[in-house]
Short mmCIF file of C-alpha atoms in Angstrom, two decimals:
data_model
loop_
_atom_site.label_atom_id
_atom_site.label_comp_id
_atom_site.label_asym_id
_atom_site.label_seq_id
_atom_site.Cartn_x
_atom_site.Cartn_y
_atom_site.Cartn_z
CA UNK A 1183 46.98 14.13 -4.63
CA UNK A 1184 47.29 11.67 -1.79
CA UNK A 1185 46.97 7.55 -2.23
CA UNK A 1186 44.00 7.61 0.58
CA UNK A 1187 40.64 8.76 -0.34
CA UNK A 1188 38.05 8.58 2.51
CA UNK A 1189 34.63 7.90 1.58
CA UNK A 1190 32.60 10.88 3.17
CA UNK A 1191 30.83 11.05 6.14
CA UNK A 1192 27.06 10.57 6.64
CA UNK A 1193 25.49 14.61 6.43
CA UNK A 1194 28.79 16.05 5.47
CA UNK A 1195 28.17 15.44 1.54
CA UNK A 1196 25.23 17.42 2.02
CA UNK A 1197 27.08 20.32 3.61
CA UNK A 1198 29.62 20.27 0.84
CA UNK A 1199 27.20 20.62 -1.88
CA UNK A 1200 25.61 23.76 -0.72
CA UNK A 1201 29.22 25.20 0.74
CA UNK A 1202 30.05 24.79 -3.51
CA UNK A 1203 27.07 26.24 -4.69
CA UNK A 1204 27.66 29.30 -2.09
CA UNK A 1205 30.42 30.00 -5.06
CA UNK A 1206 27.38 29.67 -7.79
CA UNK A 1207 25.91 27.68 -10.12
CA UNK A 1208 27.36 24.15 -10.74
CA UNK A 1209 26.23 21.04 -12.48
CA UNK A 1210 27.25 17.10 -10.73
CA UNK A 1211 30.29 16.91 -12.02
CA UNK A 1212 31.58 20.36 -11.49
CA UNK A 1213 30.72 20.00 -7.69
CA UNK A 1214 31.62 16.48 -7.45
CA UNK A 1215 35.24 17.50 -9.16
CA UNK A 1216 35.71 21.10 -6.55
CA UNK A 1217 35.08 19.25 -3.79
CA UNK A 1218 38.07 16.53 -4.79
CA UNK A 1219 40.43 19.53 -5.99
CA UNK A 1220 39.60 21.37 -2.84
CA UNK A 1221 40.11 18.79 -0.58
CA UNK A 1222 43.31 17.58 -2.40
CA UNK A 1223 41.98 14.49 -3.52
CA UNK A 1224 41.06 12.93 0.09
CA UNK A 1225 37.89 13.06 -0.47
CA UNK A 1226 36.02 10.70 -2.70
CA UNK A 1227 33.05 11.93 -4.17
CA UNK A 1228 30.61 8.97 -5.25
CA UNK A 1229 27.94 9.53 -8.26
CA UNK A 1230 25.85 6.67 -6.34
CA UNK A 1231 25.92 9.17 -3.42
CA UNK A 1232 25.91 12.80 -5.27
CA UNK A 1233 23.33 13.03 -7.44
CA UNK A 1234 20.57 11.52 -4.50
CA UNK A 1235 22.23 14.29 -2.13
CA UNK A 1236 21.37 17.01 -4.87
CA UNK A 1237 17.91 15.59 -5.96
CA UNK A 1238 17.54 15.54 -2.12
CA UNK A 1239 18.50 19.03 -1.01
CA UNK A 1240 16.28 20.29 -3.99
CA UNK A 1241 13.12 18.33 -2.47
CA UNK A 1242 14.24 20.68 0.57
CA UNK A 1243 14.19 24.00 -1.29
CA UNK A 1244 17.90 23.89 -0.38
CA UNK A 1245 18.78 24.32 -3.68
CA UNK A 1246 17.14 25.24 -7.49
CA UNK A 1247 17.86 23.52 -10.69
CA UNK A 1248 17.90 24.62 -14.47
CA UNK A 1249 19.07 23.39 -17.45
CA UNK A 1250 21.94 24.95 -18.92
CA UNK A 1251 25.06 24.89 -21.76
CA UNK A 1252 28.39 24.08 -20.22
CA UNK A 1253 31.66 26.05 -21.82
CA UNK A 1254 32.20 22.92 -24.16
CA UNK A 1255 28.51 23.40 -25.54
CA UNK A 1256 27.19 20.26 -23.98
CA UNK A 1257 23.83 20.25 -21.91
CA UNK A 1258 23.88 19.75 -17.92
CA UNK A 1259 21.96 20.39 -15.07
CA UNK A 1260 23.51 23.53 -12.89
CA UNK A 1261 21.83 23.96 -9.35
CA UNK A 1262 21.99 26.82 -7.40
CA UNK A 1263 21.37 28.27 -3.92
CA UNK A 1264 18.23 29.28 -2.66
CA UNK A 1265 17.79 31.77 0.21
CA UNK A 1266 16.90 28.84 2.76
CA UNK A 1267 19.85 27.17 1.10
CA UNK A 1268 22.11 30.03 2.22
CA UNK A 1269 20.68 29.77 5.96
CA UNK A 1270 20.94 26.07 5.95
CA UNK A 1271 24.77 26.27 4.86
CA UNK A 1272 25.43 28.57 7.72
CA UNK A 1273 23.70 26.51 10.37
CA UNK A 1274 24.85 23.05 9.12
CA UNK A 1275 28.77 24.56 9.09
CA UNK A 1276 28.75 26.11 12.54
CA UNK A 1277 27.65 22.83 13.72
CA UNK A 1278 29.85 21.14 11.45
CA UNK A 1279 32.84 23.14 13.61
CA UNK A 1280 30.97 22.65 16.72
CA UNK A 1281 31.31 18.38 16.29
CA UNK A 1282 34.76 18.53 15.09
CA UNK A 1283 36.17 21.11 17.28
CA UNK A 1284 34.41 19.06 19.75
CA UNK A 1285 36.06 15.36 18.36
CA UNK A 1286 39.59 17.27 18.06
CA UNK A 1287 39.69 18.40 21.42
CA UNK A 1288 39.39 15.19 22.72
CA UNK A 1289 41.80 13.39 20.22
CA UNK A 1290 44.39 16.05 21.37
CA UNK A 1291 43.99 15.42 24.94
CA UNK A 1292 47.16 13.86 26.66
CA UNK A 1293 46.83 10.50 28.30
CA UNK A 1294 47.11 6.64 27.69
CA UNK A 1295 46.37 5.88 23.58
CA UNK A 1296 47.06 9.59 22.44
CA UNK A 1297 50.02 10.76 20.74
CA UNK A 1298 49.90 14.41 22.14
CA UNK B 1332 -14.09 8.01 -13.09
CA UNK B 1333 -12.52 10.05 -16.01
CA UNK B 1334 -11.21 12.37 -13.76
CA UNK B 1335 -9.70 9.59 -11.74
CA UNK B 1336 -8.22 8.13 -15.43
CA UNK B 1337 -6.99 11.69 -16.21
CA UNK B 1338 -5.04 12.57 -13.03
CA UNK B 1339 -3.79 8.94 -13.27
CA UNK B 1340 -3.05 9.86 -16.72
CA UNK B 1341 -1.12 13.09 -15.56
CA UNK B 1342 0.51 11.51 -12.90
CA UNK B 1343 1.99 8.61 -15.13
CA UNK B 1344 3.26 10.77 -17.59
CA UNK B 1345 5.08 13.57 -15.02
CA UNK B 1346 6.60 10.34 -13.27
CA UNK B 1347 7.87 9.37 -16.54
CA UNK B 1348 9.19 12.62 -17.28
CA UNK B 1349 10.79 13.04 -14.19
CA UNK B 1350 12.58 9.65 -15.03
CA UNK B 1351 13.94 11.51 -18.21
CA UNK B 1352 14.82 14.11 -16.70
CA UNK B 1353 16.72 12.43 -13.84
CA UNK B 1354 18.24 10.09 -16.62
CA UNK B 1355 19.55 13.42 -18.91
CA UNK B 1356 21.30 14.59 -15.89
CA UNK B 1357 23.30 11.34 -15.18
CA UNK B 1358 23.55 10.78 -18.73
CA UNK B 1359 24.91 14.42 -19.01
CA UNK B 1360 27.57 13.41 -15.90
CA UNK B 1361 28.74 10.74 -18.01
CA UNK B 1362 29.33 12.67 -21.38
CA UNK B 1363 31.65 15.39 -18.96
CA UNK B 1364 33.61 12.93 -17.43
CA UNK B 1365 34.20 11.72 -21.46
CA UNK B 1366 35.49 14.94 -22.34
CA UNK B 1367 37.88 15.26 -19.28
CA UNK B 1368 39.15 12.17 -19.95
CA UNK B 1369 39.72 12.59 -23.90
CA UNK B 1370 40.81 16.14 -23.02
CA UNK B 1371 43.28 14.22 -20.88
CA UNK B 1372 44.53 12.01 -23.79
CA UNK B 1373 41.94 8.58 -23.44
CA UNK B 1374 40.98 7.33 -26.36
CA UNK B 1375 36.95 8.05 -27.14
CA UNK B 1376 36.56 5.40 -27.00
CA UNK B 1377 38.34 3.95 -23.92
CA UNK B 1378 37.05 7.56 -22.42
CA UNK B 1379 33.63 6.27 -22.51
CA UNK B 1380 34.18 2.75 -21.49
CA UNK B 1381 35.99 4.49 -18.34
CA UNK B 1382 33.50 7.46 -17.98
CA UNK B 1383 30.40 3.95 -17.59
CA UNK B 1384 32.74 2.18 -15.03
CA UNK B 1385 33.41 5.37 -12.83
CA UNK B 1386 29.88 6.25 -13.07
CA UNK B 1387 28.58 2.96 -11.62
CA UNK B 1388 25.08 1.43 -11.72
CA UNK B 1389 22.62 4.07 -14.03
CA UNK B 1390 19.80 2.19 -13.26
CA UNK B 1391 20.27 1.91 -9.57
CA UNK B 1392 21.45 6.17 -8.89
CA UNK B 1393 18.49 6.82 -11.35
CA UNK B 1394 16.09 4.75 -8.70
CA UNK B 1395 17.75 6.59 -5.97
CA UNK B 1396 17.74 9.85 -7.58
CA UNK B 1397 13.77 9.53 -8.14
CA UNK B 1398 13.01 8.01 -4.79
CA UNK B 1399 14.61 10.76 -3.09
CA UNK B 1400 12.33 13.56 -5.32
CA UNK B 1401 9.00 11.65 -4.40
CA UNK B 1402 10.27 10.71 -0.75
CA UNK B 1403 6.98 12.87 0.19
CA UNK B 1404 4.83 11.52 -1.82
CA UNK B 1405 6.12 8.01 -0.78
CA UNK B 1406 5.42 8.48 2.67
CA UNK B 1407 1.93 9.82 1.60
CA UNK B 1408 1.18 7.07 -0.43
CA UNK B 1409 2.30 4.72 2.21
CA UNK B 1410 0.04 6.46 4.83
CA UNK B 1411 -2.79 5.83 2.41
CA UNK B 1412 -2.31 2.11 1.90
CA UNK B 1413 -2.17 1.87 5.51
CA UNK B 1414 -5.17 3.91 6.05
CA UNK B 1415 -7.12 1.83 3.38
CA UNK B 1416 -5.63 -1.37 4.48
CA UNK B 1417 -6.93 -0.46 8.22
CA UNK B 1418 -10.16 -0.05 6.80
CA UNK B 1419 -10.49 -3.18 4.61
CA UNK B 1420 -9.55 -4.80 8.29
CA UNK B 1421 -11.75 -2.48 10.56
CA UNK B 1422 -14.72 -2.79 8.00
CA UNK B 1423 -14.20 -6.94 8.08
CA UNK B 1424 -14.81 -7.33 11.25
CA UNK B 1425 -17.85 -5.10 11.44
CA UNK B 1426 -19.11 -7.44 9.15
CA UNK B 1427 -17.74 -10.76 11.03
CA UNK B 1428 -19.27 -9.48 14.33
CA UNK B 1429 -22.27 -8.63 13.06
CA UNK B 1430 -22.74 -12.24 11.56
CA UNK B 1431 -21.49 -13.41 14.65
CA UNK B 1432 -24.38 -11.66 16.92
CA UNK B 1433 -27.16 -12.57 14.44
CA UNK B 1434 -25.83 -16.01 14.61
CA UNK B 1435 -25.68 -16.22 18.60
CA UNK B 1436 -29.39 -14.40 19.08
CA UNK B 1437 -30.55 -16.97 16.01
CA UNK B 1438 -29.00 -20.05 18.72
CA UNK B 1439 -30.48 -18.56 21.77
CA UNK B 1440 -33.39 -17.11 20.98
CA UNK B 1441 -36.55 -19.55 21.36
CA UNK B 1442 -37.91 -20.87 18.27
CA UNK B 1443 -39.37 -18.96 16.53
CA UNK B 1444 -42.15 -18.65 14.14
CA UNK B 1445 -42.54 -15.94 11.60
CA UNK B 1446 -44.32 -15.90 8.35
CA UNK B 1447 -42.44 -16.51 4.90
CA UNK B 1448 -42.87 -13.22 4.24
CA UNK B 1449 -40.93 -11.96 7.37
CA UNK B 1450 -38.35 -14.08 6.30
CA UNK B 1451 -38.18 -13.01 3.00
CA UNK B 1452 -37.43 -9.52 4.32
CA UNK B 1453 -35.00 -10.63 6.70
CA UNK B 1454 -33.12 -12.63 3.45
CA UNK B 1455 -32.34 -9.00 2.75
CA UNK B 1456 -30.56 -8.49 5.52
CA UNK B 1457 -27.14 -6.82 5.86
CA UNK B 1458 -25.44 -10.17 7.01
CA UNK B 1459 -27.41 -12.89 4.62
CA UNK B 1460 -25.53 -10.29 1.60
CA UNK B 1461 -22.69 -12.67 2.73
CA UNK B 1462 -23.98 -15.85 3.59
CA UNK B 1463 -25.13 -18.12 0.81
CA UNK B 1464 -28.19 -20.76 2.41
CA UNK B 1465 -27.56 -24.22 1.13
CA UNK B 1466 -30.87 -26.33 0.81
CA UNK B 1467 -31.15 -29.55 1.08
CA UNK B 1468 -32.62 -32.07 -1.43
CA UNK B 1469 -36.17 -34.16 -1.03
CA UNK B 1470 -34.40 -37.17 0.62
CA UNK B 1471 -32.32 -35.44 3.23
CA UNK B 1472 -33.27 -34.65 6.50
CA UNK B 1473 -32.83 -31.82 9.01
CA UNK B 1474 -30.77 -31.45 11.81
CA UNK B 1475 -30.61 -29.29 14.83
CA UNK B 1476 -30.04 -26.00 13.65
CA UNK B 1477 -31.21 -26.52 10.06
CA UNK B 1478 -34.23 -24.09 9.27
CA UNK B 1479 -37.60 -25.15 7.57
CA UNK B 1480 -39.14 -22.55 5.33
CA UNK B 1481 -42.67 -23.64 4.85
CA UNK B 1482 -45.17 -23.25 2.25
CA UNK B 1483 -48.40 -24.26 0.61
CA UNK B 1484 -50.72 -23.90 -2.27
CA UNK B 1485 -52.26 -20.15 -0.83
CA UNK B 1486 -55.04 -22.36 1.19
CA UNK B 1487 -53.51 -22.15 4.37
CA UNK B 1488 -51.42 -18.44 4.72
CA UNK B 1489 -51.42 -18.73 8.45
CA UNK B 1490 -48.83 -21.97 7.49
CA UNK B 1491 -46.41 -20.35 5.65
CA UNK B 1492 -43.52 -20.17 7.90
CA UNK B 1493 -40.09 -20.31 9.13
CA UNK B 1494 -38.89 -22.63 11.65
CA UNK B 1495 -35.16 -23.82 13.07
CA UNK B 1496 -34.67 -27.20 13.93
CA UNK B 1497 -34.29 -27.23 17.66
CA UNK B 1498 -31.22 -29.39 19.79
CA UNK B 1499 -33.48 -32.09 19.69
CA UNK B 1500 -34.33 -32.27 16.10
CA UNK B 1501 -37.54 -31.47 16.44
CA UNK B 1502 -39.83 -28.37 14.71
CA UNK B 1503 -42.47 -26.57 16.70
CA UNK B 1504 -45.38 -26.32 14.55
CA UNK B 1505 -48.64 -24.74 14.79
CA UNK B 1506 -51.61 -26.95 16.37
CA UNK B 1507 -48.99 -30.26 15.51
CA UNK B 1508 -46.82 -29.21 18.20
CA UNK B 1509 -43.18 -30.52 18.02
CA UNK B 1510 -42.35 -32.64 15.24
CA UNK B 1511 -39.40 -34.43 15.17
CA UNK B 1512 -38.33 -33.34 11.86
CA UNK B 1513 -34.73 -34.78 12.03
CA UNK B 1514 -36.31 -38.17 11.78
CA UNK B 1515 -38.36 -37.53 8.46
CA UNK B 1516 -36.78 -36.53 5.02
CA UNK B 1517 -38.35 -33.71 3.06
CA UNK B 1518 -40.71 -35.28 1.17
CA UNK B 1519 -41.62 -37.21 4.27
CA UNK B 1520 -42.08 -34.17 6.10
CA UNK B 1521 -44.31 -32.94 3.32
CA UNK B 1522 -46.20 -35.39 3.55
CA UNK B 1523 -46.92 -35.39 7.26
CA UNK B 1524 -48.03 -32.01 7.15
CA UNK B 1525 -50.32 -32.51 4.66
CA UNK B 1526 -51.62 -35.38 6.24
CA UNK B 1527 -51.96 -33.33 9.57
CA UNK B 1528 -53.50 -30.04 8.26
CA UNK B 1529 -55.91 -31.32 5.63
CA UNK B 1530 -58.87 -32.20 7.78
CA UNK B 1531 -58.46 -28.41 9.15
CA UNK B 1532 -59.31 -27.11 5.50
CA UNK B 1533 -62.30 -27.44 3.00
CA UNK B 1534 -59.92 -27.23 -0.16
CA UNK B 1535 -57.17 -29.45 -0.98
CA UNK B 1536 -54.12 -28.11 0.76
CA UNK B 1537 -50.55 -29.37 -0.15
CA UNK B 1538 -47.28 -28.36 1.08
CA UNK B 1539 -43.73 -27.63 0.41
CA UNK B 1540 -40.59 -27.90 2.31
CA UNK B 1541 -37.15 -26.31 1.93
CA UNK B 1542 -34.90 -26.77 4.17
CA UNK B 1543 -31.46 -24.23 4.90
CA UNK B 1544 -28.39 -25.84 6.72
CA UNK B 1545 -27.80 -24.25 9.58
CA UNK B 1546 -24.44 -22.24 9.58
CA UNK B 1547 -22.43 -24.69 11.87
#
């Protein structure tokens, strides 16, 4: 795990949520904890900031919640995927790669300020 | 009404359970992060202590949590008090304009005469509903603007009027003419017309005089 964790973007929480629930059902935590695992610990995932992003994707028929037992026997919210949740995820991540393939070109370009 | 009560009712008691709800959840969050910690080696005790720090603020993610469920019905309540406040405004000044013209014809118009009865029917007018007349006692007197409402004992019907008290203070009155009314108190004025219109009848004939101040 790294000592810098970066607070995450403005619309890119929201893209993370439904890219974890493309792997199926999770409650908060679960998501909040794949999303630090999978990003090696850089990014930090706030409650403050999760559970609004959830409660708003659902408002947006993004995503479906139910009640449900976790493995320890304890009670938790898991949301899920719906359909336009699916089509959302794949419009939100090619323009996702659109911005930052955009940003990266020009941070790679040679010239006065740039390390390349 | 009760239908109003019961889907206000209804509506308090799914905002309350969506509160719950919302509050189970984050509650829920906390309890996990309690076990990963004590599964990690913490202490219950200092699991749960850390598990509430981590967490942050219940009260203020709960807020956020619920405002962003009824964002919709936020926005459509807002639209609503603005619609309703627009109306409280737009139906205000229907009403002030409307006083305003019935004021403006009442200062240019000549004077004029109508019976009590007339007057009694205008009382019930949309813009008297909001305008209180104040009458003056037996020992004031009139001024420009003020109106006379004029009466008697039923011997004289063709007397019983309504009058305003023109620029000049004076009333224009049938047969008398102009009286300067601003000069003579009630009772005075009472008196003078009793004075004046007595010799016209065979019974006794006796009037009475209220007086409304003008609205300026």
């Amino acid at each position: 795990m790294t000592d810098e964790r970066l607070e995450m973007p403005r619309g890119a929480l929201e893209l993370l949520v439904l890219k974890g629930l493309a792997r199926g059902a999770h409650h908060g935590y679960g998501l909040a904890r794949w999303i630090e695992r999978r990003s090696d610990g850089v990014l930090l995932i706030e409650e403050g900031s999760l559970y609004p992003a959830v409660h708003r994707l659902e408002r947006k028929g993004l995503i479906e919640a139910e009640w449900g037992v976790t493995d320890t026997g304890r009670r938790a919210k898991y949301y899920t995927l719906t359909d336009d949740g699916r089509r959302e995820l794949r419009e939100r991540t090619r323009r996702w790669n659109k911005l930052t393939g955009g940003v990266a070109a020009v941070l790679s370009a040679r010239g006065a300020g740039g390390s390349a | 009404m009760k239908a109003a009560a019961g889907w206000f009712a209804d509506h308090g008691a799914l905002a309350r359970a969506t509160r719950a709800d919302v509050q189970a959840e984050l509650e829920s969050h906390v309890e996990l992060t309690v076990e990963a910690l004590v599964a990690d080696g913490a202490s219950p005790v200092h699991a749960r202590s850390e598990a509430r720090r981590r967490f942050g603020d219940m009260y203020k993610i709960t807020g956020r949590c619920l405002a962003e469920k009824h964002r919709g019905e936020l926005v459509m309540k807002g639209i609503i008090a603005l619609l309703a406040t627009a109306l409280v405004l737009v139906s205000g000044m229907l009403v002030l304009t409307t006083l305003e013209m019935r004021r403006a014809q009442a200062d240019d118009g000549p004077v004029e005469m109508v019976s009590a009865r007339h007057i009694d029917l205008d009382l019930q007018g949309l813009g008297d509903q909001f305008w209180t007349p104040i009458l003056l006692g037996a020992h004031d007197t009139p001024r420009p603007g003020d109106r006379l409402i004029i009466a008697n004992n039923g011997v004289a019907p063709d007397i019983e009027l309504s009058v305003q008290v023109d620029v000049d203070g004076a009333a224009l009155l049938p047969e008398l003419g102009h009286l300067e009314v601003s000069r003579l108190t009630r009772d005075e004025i009472e008196e003078t017309l009793t004075e004046y219109y007595t010799p016209f009848y065979a019974d006794e004939i006796k009037f009475t005089v209220s007086i409304e101040r003008g609205r300026r």
